[in-house]
Structure formats: structure tokens, C-alpha cells
Short mmCIF file of C-alpha atoms in Angstrom, two decimals:
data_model
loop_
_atom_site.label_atom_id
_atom_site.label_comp_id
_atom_site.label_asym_id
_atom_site.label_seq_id
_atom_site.Cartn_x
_atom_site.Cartn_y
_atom_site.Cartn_z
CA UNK A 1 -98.69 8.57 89.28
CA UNK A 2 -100.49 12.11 90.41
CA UNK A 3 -103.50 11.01 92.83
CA UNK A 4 -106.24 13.61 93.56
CA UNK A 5 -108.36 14.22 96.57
CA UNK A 6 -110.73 16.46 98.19
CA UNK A 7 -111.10 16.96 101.80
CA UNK A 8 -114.22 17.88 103.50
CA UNK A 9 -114.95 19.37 107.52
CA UNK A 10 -112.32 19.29 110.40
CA UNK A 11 -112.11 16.51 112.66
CA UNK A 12 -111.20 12.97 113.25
CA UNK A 13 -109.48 12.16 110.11
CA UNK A 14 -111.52 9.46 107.70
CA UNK A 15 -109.95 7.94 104.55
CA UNK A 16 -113.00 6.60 102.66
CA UNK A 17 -111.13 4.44 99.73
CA UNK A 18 -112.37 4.88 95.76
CA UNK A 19 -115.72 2.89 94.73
CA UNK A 20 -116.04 0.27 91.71
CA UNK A 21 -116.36 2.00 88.06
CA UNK A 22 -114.16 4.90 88.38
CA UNK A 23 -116.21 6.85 89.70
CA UNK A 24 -114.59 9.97 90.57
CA UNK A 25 -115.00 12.60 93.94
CA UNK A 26 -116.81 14.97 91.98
CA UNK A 27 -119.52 12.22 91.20
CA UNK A 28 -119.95 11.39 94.81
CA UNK A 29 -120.14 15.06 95.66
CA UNK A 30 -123.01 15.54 93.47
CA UNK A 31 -125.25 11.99 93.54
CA UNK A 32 -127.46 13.13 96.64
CA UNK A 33 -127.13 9.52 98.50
CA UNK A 34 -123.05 9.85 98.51
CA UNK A 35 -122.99 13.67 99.07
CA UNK A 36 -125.76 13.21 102.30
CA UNK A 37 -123.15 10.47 103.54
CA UNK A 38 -119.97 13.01 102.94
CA UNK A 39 -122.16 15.86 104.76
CA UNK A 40 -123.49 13.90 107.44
CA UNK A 41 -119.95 12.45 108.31
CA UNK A 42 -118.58 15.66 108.55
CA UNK A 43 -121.65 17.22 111.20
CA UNK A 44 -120.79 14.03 113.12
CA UNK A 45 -117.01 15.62 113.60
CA UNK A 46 -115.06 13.63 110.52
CA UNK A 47 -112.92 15.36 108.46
CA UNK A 48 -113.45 13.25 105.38
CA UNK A 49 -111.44 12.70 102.30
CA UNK A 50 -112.25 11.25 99.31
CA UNK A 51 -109.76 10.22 96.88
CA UNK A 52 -109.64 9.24 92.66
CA UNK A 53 -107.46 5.94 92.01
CA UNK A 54 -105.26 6.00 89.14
CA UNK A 55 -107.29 5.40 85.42
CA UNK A 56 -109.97 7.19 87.31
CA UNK A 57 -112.01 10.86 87.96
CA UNK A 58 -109.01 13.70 88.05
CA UNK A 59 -105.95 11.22 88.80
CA UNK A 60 -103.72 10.20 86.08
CA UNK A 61 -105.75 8.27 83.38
CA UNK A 62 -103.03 6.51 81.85
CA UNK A 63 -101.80 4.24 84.15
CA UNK A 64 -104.07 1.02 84.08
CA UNK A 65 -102.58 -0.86 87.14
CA UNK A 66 -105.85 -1.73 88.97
CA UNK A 67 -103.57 -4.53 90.68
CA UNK A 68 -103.83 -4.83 94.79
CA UNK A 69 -100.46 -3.49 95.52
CA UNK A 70 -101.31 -0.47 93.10
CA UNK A 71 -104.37 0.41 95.19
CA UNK A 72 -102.46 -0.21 98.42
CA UNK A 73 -100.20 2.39 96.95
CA UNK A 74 -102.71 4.75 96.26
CA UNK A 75 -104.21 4.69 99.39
CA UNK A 76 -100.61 5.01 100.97
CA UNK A 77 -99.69 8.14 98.61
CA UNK A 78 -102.99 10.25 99.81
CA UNK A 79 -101.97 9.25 103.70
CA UNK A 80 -98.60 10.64 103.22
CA UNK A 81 -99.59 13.19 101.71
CA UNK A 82 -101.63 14.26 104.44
CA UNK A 83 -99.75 13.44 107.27
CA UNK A 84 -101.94 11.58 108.72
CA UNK A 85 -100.45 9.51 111.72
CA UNK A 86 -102.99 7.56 112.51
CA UNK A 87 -106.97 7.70 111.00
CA UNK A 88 -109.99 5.55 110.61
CA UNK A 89 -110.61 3.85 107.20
CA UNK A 90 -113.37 3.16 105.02
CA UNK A 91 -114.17 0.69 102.36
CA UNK A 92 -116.82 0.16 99.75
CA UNK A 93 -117.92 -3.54 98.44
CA UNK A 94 -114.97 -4.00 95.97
CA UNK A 95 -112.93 -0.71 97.86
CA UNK A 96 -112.89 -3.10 101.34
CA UNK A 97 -110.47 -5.19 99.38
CA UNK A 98 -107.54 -2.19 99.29
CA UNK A 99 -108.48 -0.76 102.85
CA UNK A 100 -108.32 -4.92 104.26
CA UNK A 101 -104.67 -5.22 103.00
CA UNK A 102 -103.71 -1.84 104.02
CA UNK A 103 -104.80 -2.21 107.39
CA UNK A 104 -103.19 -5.81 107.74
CA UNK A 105 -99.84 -3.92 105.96
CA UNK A 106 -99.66 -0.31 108.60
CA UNK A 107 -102.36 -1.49 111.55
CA UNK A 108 -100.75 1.10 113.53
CA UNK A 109 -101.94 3.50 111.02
CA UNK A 110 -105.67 2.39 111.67
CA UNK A 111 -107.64 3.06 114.42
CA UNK A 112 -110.95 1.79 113.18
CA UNK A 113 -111.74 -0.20 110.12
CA UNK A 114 -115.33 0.52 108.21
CA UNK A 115 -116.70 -2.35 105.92
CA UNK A 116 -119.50 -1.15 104.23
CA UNK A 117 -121.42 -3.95 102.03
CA UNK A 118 -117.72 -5.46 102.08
CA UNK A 119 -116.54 -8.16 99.16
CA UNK A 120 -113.83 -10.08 99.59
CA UNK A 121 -113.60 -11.88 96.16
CA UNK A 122 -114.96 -12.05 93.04
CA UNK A 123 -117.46 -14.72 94.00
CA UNK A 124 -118.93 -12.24 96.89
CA UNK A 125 -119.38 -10.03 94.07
CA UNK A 126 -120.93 -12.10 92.02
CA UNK A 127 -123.46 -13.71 95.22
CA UNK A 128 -124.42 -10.27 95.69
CA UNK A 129 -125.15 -8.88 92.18
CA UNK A 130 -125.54 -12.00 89.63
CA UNK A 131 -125.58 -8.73 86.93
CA UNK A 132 -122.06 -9.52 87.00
CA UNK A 133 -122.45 -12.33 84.76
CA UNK A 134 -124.12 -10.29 81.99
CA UNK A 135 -120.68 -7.53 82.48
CA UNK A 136 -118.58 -10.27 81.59
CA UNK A 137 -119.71 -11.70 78.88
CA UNK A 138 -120.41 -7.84 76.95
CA UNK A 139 -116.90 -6.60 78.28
CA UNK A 140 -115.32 -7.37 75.17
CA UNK A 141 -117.68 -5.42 73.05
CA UNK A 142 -117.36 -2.41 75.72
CA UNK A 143 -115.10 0.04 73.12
CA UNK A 144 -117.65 -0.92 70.19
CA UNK A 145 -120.87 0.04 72.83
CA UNK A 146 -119.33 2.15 75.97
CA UNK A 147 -122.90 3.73 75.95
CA UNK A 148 -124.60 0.22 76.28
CA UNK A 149 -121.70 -1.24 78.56
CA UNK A 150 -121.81 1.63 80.86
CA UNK A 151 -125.56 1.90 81.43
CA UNK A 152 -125.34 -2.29 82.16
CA UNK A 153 -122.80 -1.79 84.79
CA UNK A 154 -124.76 1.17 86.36
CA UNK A 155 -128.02 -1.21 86.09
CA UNK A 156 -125.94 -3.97 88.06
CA UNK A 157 -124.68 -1.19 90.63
CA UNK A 158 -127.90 0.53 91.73
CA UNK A 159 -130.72 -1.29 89.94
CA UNK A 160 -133.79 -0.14 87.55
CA UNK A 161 -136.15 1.15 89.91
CA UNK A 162 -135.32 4.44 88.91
CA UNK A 163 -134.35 5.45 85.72
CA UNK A 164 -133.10 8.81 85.72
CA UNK A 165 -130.98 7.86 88.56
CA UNK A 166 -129.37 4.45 86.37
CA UNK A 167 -129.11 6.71 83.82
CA UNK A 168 -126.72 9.56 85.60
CA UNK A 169 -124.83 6.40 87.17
CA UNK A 170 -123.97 5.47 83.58
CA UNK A 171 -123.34 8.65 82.71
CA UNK A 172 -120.73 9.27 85.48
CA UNK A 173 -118.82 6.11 84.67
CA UNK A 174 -118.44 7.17 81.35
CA UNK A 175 -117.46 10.84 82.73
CA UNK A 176 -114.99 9.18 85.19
CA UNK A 177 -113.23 6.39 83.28
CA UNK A 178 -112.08 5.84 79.50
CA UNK A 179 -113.51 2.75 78.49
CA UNK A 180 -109.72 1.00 78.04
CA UNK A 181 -109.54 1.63 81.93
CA UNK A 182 -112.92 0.27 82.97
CA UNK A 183 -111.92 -3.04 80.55
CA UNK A 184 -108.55 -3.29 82.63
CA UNK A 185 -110.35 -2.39 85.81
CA UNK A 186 -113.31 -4.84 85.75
CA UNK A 187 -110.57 -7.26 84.38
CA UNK A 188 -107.71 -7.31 87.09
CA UNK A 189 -110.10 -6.10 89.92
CA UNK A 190 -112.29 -9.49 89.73
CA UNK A 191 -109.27 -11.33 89.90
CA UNK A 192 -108.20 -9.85 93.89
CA UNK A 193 -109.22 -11.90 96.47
CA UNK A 194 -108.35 -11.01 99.99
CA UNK A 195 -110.64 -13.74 102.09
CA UNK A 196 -107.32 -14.86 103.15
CA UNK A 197 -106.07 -11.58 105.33
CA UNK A 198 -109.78 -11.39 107.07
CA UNK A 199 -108.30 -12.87 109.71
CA UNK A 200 -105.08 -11.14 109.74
CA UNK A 201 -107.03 -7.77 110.93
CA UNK A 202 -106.18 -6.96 114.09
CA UNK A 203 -107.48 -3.61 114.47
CA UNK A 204 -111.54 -2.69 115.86
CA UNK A 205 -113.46 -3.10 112.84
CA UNK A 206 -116.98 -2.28 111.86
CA UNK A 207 -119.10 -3.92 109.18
CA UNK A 208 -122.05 -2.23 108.21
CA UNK A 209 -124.72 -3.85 106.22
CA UNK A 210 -126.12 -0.53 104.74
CA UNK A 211 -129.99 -0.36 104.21
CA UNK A 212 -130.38 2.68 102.35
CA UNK A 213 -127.49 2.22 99.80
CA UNK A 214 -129.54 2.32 96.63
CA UNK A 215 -128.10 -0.40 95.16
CA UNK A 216 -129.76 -2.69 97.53
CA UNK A 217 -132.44 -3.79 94.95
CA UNK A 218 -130.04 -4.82 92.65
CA UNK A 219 -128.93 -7.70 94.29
CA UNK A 220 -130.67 -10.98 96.68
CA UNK A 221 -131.12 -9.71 99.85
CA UNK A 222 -130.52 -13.27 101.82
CA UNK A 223 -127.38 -13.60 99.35
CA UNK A 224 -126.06 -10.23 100.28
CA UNK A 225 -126.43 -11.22 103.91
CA UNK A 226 -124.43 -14.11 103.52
CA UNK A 227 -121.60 -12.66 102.10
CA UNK A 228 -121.62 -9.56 104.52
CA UNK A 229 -121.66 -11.88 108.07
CA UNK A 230 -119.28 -14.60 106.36
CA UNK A 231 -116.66 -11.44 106.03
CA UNK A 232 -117.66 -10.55 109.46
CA UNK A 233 -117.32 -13.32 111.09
CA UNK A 234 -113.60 -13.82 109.91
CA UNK A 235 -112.40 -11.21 111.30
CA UNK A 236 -111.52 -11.44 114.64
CA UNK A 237 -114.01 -9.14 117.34
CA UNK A 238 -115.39 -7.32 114.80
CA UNK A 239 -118.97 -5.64 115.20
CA UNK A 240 -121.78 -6.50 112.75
CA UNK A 241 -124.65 -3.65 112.49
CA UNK A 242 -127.65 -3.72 109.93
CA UNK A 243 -128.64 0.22 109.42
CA UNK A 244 -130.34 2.37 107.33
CA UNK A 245 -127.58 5.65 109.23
CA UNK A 246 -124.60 4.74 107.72
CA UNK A 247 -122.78 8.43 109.21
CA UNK A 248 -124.28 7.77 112.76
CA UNK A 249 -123.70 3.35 113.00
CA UNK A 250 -119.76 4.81 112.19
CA UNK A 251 -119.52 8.02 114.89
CA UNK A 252 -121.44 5.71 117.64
CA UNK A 253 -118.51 3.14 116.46
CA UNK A 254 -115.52 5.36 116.40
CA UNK A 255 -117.16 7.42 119.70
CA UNK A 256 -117.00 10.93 117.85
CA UNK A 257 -118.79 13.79 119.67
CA UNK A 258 -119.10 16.70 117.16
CA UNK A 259 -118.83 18.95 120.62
CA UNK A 260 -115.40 17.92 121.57
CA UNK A 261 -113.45 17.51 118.38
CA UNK A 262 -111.42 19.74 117.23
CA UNK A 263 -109.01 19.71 113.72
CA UNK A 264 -106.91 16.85 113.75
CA UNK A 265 -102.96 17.03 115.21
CA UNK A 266 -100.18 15.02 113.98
CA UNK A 267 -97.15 14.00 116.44
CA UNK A 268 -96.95 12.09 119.61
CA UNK A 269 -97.89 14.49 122.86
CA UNK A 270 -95.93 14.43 126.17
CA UNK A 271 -96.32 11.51 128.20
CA UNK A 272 -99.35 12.34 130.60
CA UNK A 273 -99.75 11.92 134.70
CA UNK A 274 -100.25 8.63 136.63
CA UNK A 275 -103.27 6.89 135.28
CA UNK A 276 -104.93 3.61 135.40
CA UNK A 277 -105.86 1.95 132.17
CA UNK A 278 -108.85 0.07 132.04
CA UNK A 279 -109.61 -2.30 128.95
CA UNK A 280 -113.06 -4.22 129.03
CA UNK A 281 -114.15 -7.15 126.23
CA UNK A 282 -117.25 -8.80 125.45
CA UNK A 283 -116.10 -12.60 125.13
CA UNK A 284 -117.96 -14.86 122.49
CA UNK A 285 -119.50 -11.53 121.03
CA UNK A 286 -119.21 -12.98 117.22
CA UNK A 287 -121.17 -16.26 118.43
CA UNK A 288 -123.66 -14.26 119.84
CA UNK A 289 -124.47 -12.00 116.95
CA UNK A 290 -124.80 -15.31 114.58
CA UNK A 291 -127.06 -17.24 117.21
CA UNK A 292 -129.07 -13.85 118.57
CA UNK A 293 -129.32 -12.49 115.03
CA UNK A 294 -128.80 -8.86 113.86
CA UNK A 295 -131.66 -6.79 115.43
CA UNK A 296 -131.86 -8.76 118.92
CA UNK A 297 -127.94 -8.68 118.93
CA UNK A 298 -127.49 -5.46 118.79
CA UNK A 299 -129.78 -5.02 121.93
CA UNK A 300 -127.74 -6.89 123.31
CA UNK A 301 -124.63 -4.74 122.70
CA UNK A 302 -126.29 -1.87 123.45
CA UNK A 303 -127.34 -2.78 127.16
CA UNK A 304 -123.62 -3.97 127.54
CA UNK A 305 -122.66 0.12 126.20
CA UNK A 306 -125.50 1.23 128.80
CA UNK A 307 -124.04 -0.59 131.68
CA UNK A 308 -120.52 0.36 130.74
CA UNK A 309 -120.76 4.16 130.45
CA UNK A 310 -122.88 4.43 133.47
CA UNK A 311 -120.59 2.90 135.55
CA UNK A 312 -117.18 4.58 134.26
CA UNK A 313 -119.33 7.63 134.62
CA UNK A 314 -120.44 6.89 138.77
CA UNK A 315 -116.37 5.65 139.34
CA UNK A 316 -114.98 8.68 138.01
CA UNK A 317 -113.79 7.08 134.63
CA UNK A 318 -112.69 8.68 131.57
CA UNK A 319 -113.85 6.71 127.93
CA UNK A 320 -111.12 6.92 125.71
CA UNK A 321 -112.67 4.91 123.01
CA UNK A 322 -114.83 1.91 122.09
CA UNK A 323 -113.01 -0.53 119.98
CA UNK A 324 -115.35 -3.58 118.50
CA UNK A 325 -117.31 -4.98 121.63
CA UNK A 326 -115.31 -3.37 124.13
CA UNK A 327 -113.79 -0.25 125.99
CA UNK A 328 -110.96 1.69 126.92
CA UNK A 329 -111.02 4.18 129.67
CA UNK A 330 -108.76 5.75 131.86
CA UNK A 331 -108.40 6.79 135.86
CA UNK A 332 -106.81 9.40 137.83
CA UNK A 333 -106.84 6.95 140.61
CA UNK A 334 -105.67 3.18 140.50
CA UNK A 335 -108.37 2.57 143.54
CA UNK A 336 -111.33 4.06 141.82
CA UNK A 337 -110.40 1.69 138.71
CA UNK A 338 -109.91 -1.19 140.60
CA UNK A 339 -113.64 -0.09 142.19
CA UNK A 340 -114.85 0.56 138.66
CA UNK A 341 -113.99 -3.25 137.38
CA UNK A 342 -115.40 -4.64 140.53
CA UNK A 343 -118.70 -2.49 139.58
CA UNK A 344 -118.93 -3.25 135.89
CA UNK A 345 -118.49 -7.27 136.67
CA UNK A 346 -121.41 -6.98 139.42
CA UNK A 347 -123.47 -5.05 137.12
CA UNK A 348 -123.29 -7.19 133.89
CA UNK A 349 -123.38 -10.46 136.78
CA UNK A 350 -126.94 -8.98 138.41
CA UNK A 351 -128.53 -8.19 134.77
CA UNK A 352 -131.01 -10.43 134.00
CA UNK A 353 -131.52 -12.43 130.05
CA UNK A 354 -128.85 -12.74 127.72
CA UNK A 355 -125.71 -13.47 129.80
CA UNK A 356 -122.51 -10.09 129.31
CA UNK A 357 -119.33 -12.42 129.97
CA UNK A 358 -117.12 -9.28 129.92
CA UNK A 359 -113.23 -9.85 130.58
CA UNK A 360 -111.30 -7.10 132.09
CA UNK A 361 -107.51 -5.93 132.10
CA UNK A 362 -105.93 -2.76 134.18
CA UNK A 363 -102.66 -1.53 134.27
CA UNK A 364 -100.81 1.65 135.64
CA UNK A 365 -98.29 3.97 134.32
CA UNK A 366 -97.40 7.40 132.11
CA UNK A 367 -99.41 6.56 128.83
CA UNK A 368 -98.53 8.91 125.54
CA UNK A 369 -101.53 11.61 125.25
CA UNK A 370 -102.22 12.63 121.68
CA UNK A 371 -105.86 13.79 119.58
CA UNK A 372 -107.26 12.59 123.08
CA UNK A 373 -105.90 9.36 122.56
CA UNK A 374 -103.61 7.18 124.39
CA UNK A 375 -100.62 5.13 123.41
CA UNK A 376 -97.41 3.28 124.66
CA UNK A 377 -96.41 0.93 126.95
CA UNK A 378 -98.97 1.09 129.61
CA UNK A 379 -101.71 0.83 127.20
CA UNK A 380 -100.70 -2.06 125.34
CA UNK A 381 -99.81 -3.54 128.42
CA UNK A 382 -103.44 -3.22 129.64
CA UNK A 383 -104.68 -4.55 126.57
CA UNK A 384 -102.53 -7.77 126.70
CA UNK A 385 -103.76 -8.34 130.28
CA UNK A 386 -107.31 -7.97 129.29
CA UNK A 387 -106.90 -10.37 126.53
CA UNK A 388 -105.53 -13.15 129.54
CA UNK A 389 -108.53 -12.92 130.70
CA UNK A 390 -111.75 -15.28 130.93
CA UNK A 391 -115.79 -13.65 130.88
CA UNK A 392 -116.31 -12.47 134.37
CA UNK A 393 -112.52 -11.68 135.52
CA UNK A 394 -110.92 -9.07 136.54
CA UNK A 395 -107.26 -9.29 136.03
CA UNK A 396 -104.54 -6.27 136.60
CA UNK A 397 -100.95 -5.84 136.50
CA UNK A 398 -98.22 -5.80 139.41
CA UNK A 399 -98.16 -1.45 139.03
CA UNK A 400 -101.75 -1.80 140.09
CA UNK A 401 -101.56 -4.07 143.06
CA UNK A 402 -99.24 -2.42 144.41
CA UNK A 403 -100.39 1.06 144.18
CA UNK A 404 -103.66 -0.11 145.58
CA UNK A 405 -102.20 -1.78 148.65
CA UNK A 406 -104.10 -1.94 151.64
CA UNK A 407 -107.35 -0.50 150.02
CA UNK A 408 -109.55 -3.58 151.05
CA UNK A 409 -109.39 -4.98 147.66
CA UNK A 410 -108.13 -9.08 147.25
CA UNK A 411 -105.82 -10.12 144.66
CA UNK A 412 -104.63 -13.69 143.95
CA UNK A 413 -101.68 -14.44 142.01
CA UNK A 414 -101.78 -15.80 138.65
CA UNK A 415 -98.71 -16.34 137.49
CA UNK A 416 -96.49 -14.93 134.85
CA UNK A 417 -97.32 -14.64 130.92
CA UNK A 418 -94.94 -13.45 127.75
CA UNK A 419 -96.67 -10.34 126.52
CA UNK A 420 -95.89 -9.84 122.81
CA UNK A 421 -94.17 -6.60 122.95
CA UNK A 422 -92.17 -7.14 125.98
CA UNK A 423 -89.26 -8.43 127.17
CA UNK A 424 -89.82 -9.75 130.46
CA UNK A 425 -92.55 -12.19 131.74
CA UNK A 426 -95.75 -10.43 132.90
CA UNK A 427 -96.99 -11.31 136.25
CA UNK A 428 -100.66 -10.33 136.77
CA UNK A 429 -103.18 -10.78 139.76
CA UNK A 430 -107.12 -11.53 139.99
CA UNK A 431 -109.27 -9.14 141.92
CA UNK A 432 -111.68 -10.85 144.12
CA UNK A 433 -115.27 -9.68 143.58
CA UNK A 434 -117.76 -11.71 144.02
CA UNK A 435 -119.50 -11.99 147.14
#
């Protein structure tokens, strides 16, 4: 099966997966709402690429396997292809299906996952646009009235606000799809339901619910919601954000600076210098999004960003990355990280309203530098010892006790723990800051 693609900008590499209908890259390139998205993902220091599945656009148009696996494959073919080692990925209401079993199939291929106005099933589909009903009951007269047929499925996509617009939707599908493909599309599409791997996704994930997709109207707003936070709230730490900047809600996520990124590298770089790895995570963040609510949530989250970055930035720290409701940063010196943690806990303990019950994991070692990155052992290590952690602790391997011997800080042991990944038990110390 030949797959095409575009690519678009230099930059952190983004995967965006294939939308509902066929619609093919050189639609998206010209409807003004997709193209703005393309553009303003690429000034925010993306490269994006854009990619027809099979039956669709310019890919082959005779293969009508619309099947999971099949758009797994797809999506695999275009990475390959590309050499890319590691990227983020995005999905599209029916898309999020592909990019959810892809990432729980190659998470070390994902660094961030994007849901935009995810579906997981065919009844999220059908909560969110009840059109759906009408599409299956004139499928089978689709080949006798494509015309008709399309024009329905474009008026259950964006709506009927605007004509002109419903009108050049239709007119795309019908461009970008033979009606025997949409039939087998619409047909075997419906039938994928991934609700069970939501909580198989294991890498930082984003879901957006998008306020200026167009096709908003089309479908109950309270529904929509629904279906958006129950997909949300499935998947394990992963941030919910209502905006109306799709482009900028995903750099702020991913922590792109246009400034400082350059055109992506493949292969691992040389292991770097000594440096302490600091991993911070906002327990019970999920509860408090459903209780707080969208708008005073993200407040929330933001003041916990505000605290963070100033004080990595006054204790010499490096950000690496967000990922979810946390951070990862890194340290030239294993005191001034060990200082850092004691500062972050004070500062999230002294701020006043909604309580920041951040847990906090450091480790020491000779991480893997690559794209400004950082891998290996000593990473995951600090992640693992981050995750034994309750809100408000500090908790750091033996490498860092040890190299920060006699600095004034106090450590009591807590035992030994199996990190997954490693062979021997874990022993791992408390740091002492309160008071």
C-alpha cells in the first residue's frame, strides 16, 4: 500500500493522524481553519506532517482496509519512513482511535500524546453528533446519491451555519474518497472501539476540547463534554484544557520555544556529564480538574507551572520538559537539586487556596543527551522514585545522598523498592524539609 504525506516547517517532529471522510492533505491545506492550525504549529517550532490513509486523498484508493491494525500500519509506514525516533502525536475525534493504539503498541516512540475532540467508540461519536443516525440509515443509497450522501456527512461534520463552507466540505469528501471507500470506511470505522486501551497509555497526554473547531455547532455541547472528560479521565495523568488556541494549548504542553529549536536529529547522543535529575508530579490532578472544573482548574495548574519555573530558574535548574501535570529538569549540581526540591515543596506548602500536593523524585548519574532531551537509566530511575512518592515528599536515590554528604541536608531511610526496569532493589531516602 503507497501512503502519501506532506511535511511542513522544521522542528520538533508532529505526526497529526488522517481525519474522518477521507479527507485528504491537500483539503486541509486549503480549508482556512485546518491550514491556520498547520501554519500556526509550524511558527510555534513543529515540523508537522500530515498524512492520506489508504482509500483516501493521494494514497492508494484501492485498498479498503479501514480496520484498526490497518491504520496502526499506516501510521507506522509514514514514521519509518521518516525516521523519526521518537515524536509527538496527534489525533482527531475518530483519528484518536489509531494514534491511542499506536501509542499503547511503540510508547517509546511517543513523547506526547494530543487528543483533540477525542472518540473512543462509536457511541462517543454518536453522543457528540446524533447526525450520525441519519448517515446510517442513507449509507446504503450512498452510490445511487454520493452528491446527497456527501453533503449529509459534511452537514454532520461542521454544521449548517454556513453554507458555502458545508458545501466545500462535501465537495472535498467527494474529491478525497470514491464513494465504495467512504461505504467501507463509515462501515468498519464505527465498529473500532478502543475505550479499553485508555488506560493502557502511559505516555504525557493532552486532551484538548477545541473551541474554535467549526464543527462545534453540529453537535450538544454538554454531550460533547461528556464524552471528551470521560476519555480524559481514563487515562492515567493526563491534562484536560478547554481552548479556543489549539497550536499554542499543544507548544505550552509539549514546552516548544520557536527560539531554541532547531530541525529535528535522529540517533541517541553521547552520554552527557554528572547531573541530577529532578522529576516533580501533581498528585490527585485528574480529581481536581473534575471537582474544580475546566476554567478554575486550569488556574490552578498554571500557578503550580508559575511556582515551578521560578524556582528551577532561582536554583540553577534546567527544564527539560513538562509531561501531563508535572516536570523534568536537570542540575549541574546534586546540592543545588536537593536545594531546589526543598524550595519547590516550601513554596507550593506556603501558597495559600487550592492545596499543590506535588511529589518529588531525584536521582544522579550520566543521562543520554539527544534533540535536548534526556534518556536512560538515570532518568527512568528518577521517574520511578518520583512515582514512590506521596504529595509533599521529597524522595531521592542512594547516588544523591551520597554525593550530597555533609551539605546540611537530612535524609531518612525508606527502605528498598523493585523498580520495573531494574534488576536490583532500589533503596531511596526522604529529605527532611519542613521546619
Amino acid at each position: 500500500v503507497n501512503i502519501a504525506y506532506a511535511q511542513f516547517g522544521e522542528g520538533v517532529p508532529l505526526v497529526y493522524a488522517p481525519g474522518a471522510f477521507g479527507l485528504s492533505v491537500h483539503y486541509y491545506s486549503e480549508l482556512p481553519y485546518s491550514r491556520g492550525n498547520v501554519d500556526s504549529l509550524v511558527a510555534k517550532g513543529f515540523q508537522v506532517v500530515r498524512y492520506d490513509g489508504r482509500g483516501g486523498g493521494s494514497s492508494d484508493r484501492d485498498n479498503l482496509d479501514y480496520s484498526l491494525d490497518a491504520s496502526v500500519l499506516d501510521l507506522e509506514a509514514v514514521v519509518e519512513r521518516l525516521g523519526l525516533d521518537r515524536f509527538v502525536l496527534v489525533g482527531h475525534f475518530q483519528s484518536s482511535r489509531a494514534t491511542i493504539a499506536y501509542t499503547v503498541k511503540h510508547p517509546q516512540r511517543v513523547t506526547h500524546l494530543v487528543l483533540r475532540d477525542p472518540t473512543a467508540s462509536k457511541a462517543d461519536s454518536y453522543a457528540i453528533f446524533p447526525g450520525f443516525a441519519i448517515m446510517d440509515a442513507v449509507l446504503p443509497y450512498a452510490a445511487e446519491q454520493w452528491e446527497l450522501v456527501s453533503l449529509i456527512a459534511a452537514a454532520i461534520g461542521v454544521g449548517m451555519a454556513d453554507l458555502d463552507a458545508t458545501s466545500q466540505f462535501a465537495k472535498a469528501i467527494r474529491s478525497g474518497i470514491t464513494v465504495e471507500s467512504f461505504v467501507a470506511q463509515q462501515e468498519t470505522v464505527d465498529a473500532v472501539d478502543v475505550s479499553g486501551l485508555l488506560p493502557a497509555v502511559q505516555v504525557p497526554t493532552l486532551v484538548i476540547v477545541d473551541k474554535a473547531f467549526p464543527g462545534r455547532s453540529a453537535g450538544p455541547a454538554a454531550k460533547w463534554s461528556v464524552v471528551v472528560n470521560r476519555i480524559a479521565a481514563a487515562i492515567p495523568d493526563a491534562r484536560l484544557e478547554t481552548t479556543d488556541d489549539f497550536a499554542a494549548a499543544v507548544a505550552a504542553f509539549v514546552h516548544v520555544d520557536k527560539a531554541t529549536v532547531g530541525p529535528s536529529a535522529s540517533g541517541a547522543g553521547p552520554a552527557s556529564a554528572l547531573q541530577a535529575i529532578l522529576f516533580t508530579d501533581l498528585v490527585g490532578h485528574t480529581e481536581m480538574m473534575s471537582r474544580l472544573g475546566d476554567d478554575r482548574g486550569r488556574d490552578v495548574l498554571r500557578e503550580h507551572e508559575r511556582i515551578t519555573r521560578e524556582v528551577l530558574k532561582a536554583n540553577g535548574g534546567t527544564e527539560v520538559k513538562t509531561m501531563g501535570d508535572g516536570f523534568m529538569a536537570s542540575f549541574g549540581s546534586v546540592t543545588r537539586a536537593v536545594e531546589c526540591a526543598i524550595a519547590l515543596q516550601r513554596a507550593f506548602a506556603e501558597r495559600e487556596g487550592e492545596p499543590l500536593p506535588v511529589r518529588i523524585g531525584l536521582n544522579a548519574g550520566e543521562p543520554i543527551e539527544e534533540d535536548g532531551d534526556l534518556f536512560g537509566a538515570t532518568v527512568i530511575l528518577a521517574s520511578r522514585i518520583a512515582a514512590k512518592a506521596d504529595g509533599g515528599e521529597i524522595l531521592v536515590s542512594d547516588n544523591v545522598r551520597s554525593l550530597s554528604a555533609g551539605k546540611g541536608f537530612l535524609f531518612a531511610d525508606r527502605g528498598e523498592f523493585v523498580a520495573k526496569g531494574f534488576e536490583e532493589p532500589v533503596r531511596v531516602y526522604e529529605v527532611s524539609w519542613r521546619g
